[in-house]
Amino acid sequence: MESNVLKTVMRGGKRVLPLYLFTLLLLCACQSTNDGKCHIEGTVNGEQYEGKRIFLVPYSGPATMETVDSMEITNGQFHFEPDSVQMYKILLDYHYRFGLQPLLIVGEPGTIKVTIDSVSHATGTPQNDSLEQWKVRTEIHNHQLGLMRRNIASLRTKGDTAQANYLQQRADSFHLVYKHYTRQLAKNLEGSVLGDFLKGLYPLTYKRKYPDGRIVTLNADTNEEIEEVKSE
């Protein structure tokens, strides 16, 4: 007699798995993607990229045979499983990169869905979702700031210094708001790979060495010297 555990149910001429067996298979599938590893599942838009090599490169540190992973794009897809939690770049062979945006991601446990296109993006894990939001904000900021700077340059060419200076102040304020946003996001993500990356983009201060040998600390937003408090 056929085992009740293995037999299937006939419905409308089709063999149907029992509910408990279907649930078991579903749980197994979920466990395979929650194994504590980083799974990068990618798609490249464009038939011309079929069979081309795509690379997973550490954002910082040496790019060597030991640290760089690569594979051929097959059926428009690729897959990486990095074993280090760090920032990575995903990019095609340099012969075929034109028209595609290199992608910055965080290699962290979970499944990261990646699309490589003229505007590339990645989602699926907490840090990559936050990184994607920051990138969208950054692209909007860069576009608007670029328009403002071109307008300023045009006004200076025409000799309209007063209006150019006014727009420059607005551009500076606009950029400062974006820097504050990035710094706050870094603070919210303090202790994470993404937090460390964002924190390094816009530090609050920087050092300058003068010809006389003096090294002073300057405010990164105003370029004003910060007086050091001497302890008594």
Short mmCIF file of N, CA and C in Angstrom, two decimals, residues 43-44 49 54-59 78 87-106 114-122 131-132 134-135 139 197:
data_model
loop_
_atom_site.label_atom_id
_atom_site.label_comp_id
_atom_site.label_asym_id
_atom_site.label_seq_id
_atom_site.Cartn_x
_atom_site.Cartn_y
_atom_site.Cartn_z
N THR A 43 20.80 40.85 -12.48
CA THR A 43 20.30 40.86 -13.85
C THR A 43 20.98 42.00 -14.60
N VAL A 44 21.37 41.71 -15.84
CA VAL A 44 21.96 42.74 -16.71
C VAL A 44 21.03 42.96 -17.89
N TYR A 49 25.19 41.92 -23.74
CA TYR A 49 26.09 41.58 -22.64
C TYR A 49 26.12 40.08 -22.33
N ILE A 54 31.38 39.75 -15.69
CA ILE A 54 31.03 40.78 -14.74
C ILE A 54 31.83 40.54 -13.46
N PHE A 55 32.22 41.62 -12.78
CA PHE A 55 33.17 41.51 -11.69
C PHE A 55 32.58 42.04 -10.38
N LEU A 56 32.98 41.39 -9.28
CA LEU A 56 32.68 41.85 -7.93
C LEU A 56 34.01 42.26 -7.31
N VAL A 57 34.19 43.58 -7.11
CA VAL A 57 35.49 44.13 -6.72
C VAL A 57 35.36 44.83 -5.36
N PRO A 58 36.27 44.58 -4.43
CA PRO A 58 36.23 45.31 -3.15
C PRO A 58 36.32 46.81 -3.39
N TYR A 59 35.50 47.58 -2.66
CA TYR A 59 35.51 49.03 -2.83
C TYR A 59 36.84 49.63 -2.40
N PHE A 78 23.48 36.78 -13.26
CA PHE A 78 24.74 36.41 -12.62
C PHE A 78 24.49 36.24 -11.13
N MET A 87 32.11 46.80 1.58
CA MET A 87 31.58 47.47 0.40
C MET A 87 32.22 46.85 -0.85
N TYR A 88 31.38 46.67 -1.88
CA TYR A 88 31.86 46.11 -3.15
C TYR A 88 31.37 46.99 -4.31
N LYS A 89 32.06 46.87 -5.44
CA LYS A 89 31.60 47.44 -6.70
C LYS A 89 31.29 46.29 -7.66
N ILE A 90 30.20 46.42 -8.39
CA ILE A 90 29.85 45.45 -9.43
C ILE A 90 29.96 46.18 -10.77
N LEU A 91 30.78 45.65 -11.67
CA LEU A 91 30.99 46.30 -12.95
C LEU A 91 31.39 45.28 -13.99
N LEU A 92 31.08 45.59 -15.25
CA LEU A 92 31.43 44.72 -16.36
C LEU A 92 32.87 44.92 -16.78
N ASP A 93 33.35 44.00 -17.59
CA ASP A 93 34.64 44.17 -18.26
C ASP A 93 34.68 45.56 -18.87
N TYR A 94 35.84 46.24 -18.73
CA TYR A 94 35.90 47.65 -19.13
C TYR A 94 35.63 47.87 -20.62
N HIS A 95 35.71 46.83 -21.44
CA HIS A 95 35.40 46.98 -22.87
C HIS A 95 33.90 47.18 -23.11
N TYR A 96 33.07 46.80 -22.13
CA TYR A 96 31.62 46.78 -22.35
C TYR A 96 30.85 47.62 -21.32
N ARG A 97 31.53 48.50 -20.61
CA ARG A 97 30.88 49.25 -19.53
C ARG A 97 30.09 50.46 -20.03
N PHE A 98 30.35 50.92 -21.24
CA PHE A 98 29.70 52.15 -21.70
C PHE A 98 28.18 51.98 -21.68
N GLY A 99 27.51 52.94 -21.05
CA GLY A 99 26.06 52.91 -20.97
C GLY A 99 25.52 52.21 -19.75
N LEU A 100 26.41 51.57 -18.98
CA LEU A 100 25.99 50.89 -17.76
C LEU A 100 26.59 51.59 -16.54
N GLN A 101 25.81 51.70 -15.49
CA GLN A 101 26.26 52.37 -14.27
C GLN A 101 26.87 51.34 -13.32
N PRO A 102 28.16 51.50 -12.95
CA PRO A 102 28.74 50.62 -11.93
C PRO A 102 27.92 50.72 -10.65
N LEU A 103 27.84 49.62 -9.93
CA LEU A 103 26.98 49.58 -8.75
C LEU A 103 27.78 49.38 -7.48
N LEU A 104 27.48 50.18 -6.48
CA LEU A 104 28.08 50.06 -5.16
C LEU A 104 27.09 49.33 -4.25
N ILE A 105 27.55 48.26 -3.58
CA ILE A 105 26.68 47.50 -2.70
C ILE A 105 27.40 47.16 -1.41
N VAL A 106 26.61 46.72 -0.42
CA VAL A 106 27.17 46.20 0.82
C VAL A 106 27.00 44.69 0.81
N VAL A 114 19.94 42.62 -7.59
CA VAL A 114 20.72 43.63 -8.29
C VAL A 114 20.29 43.73 -9.74
N THR A 115 20.19 44.96 -10.22
CA THR A 115 19.94 45.22 -11.65
C THR A 115 21.03 46.15 -12.16
N ILE A 116 21.74 45.71 -13.20
CA ILE A 116 22.77 46.53 -13.83
C ILE A 116 22.20 47.10 -15.12
N ASP A 117 22.13 48.43 -15.19
CA ASP A 117 21.52 49.11 -16.33
C ASP A 117 22.11 50.51 -16.40
N SER A 118 21.48 51.39 -17.17
CA SER A 118 21.94 52.77 -17.23
C SER A 118 21.85 53.43 -15.86
N VAL A 119 20.86 53.01 -15.08
CA VAL A 119 20.77 53.38 -13.66
C VAL A 119 20.67 52.06 -12.90
N SER A 120 21.75 51.67 -12.24
CA SER A 120 21.79 50.38 -11.54
C SER A 120 21.29 50.54 -10.11
N HIS A 121 20.77 49.45 -9.56
CA HIS A 121 20.29 49.52 -8.18
C HIS A 121 20.32 48.14 -7.53
N ALA A 122 20.28 48.14 -6.19
CA ALA A 122 20.30 46.91 -5.40
C ALA A 122 19.41 47.08 -4.18
N LEU A 131 21.27 52.21 1.44
CA LEU A 131 22.20 52.71 0.44
C LEU A 131 21.45 53.14 -0.82
N GLU A 132 20.43 52.38 -1.21
CA GLU A 132 19.65 52.72 -2.39
C GLU A 132 18.93 54.05 -2.20
N TRP A 134 19.88 56.48 -0.22
CA TRP A 134 20.91 57.53 -0.25
C TRP A 134 21.33 57.82 -1.68
N LYS A 135 21.47 56.79 -2.51
CA LYS A 135 21.89 56.99 -3.90
C LYS A 135 20.85 57.79 -4.68
N GLU A 139 21.68 61.31 -6.41
CA GLU A 139 21.51 61.58 -7.84
C GLU A 139 20.67 62.84 -8.07
N PHE A 197 31.23 53.98 5.74
CA PHE A 197 31.43 54.53 4.39
C PHE A 197 30.89 55.95 4.28
#
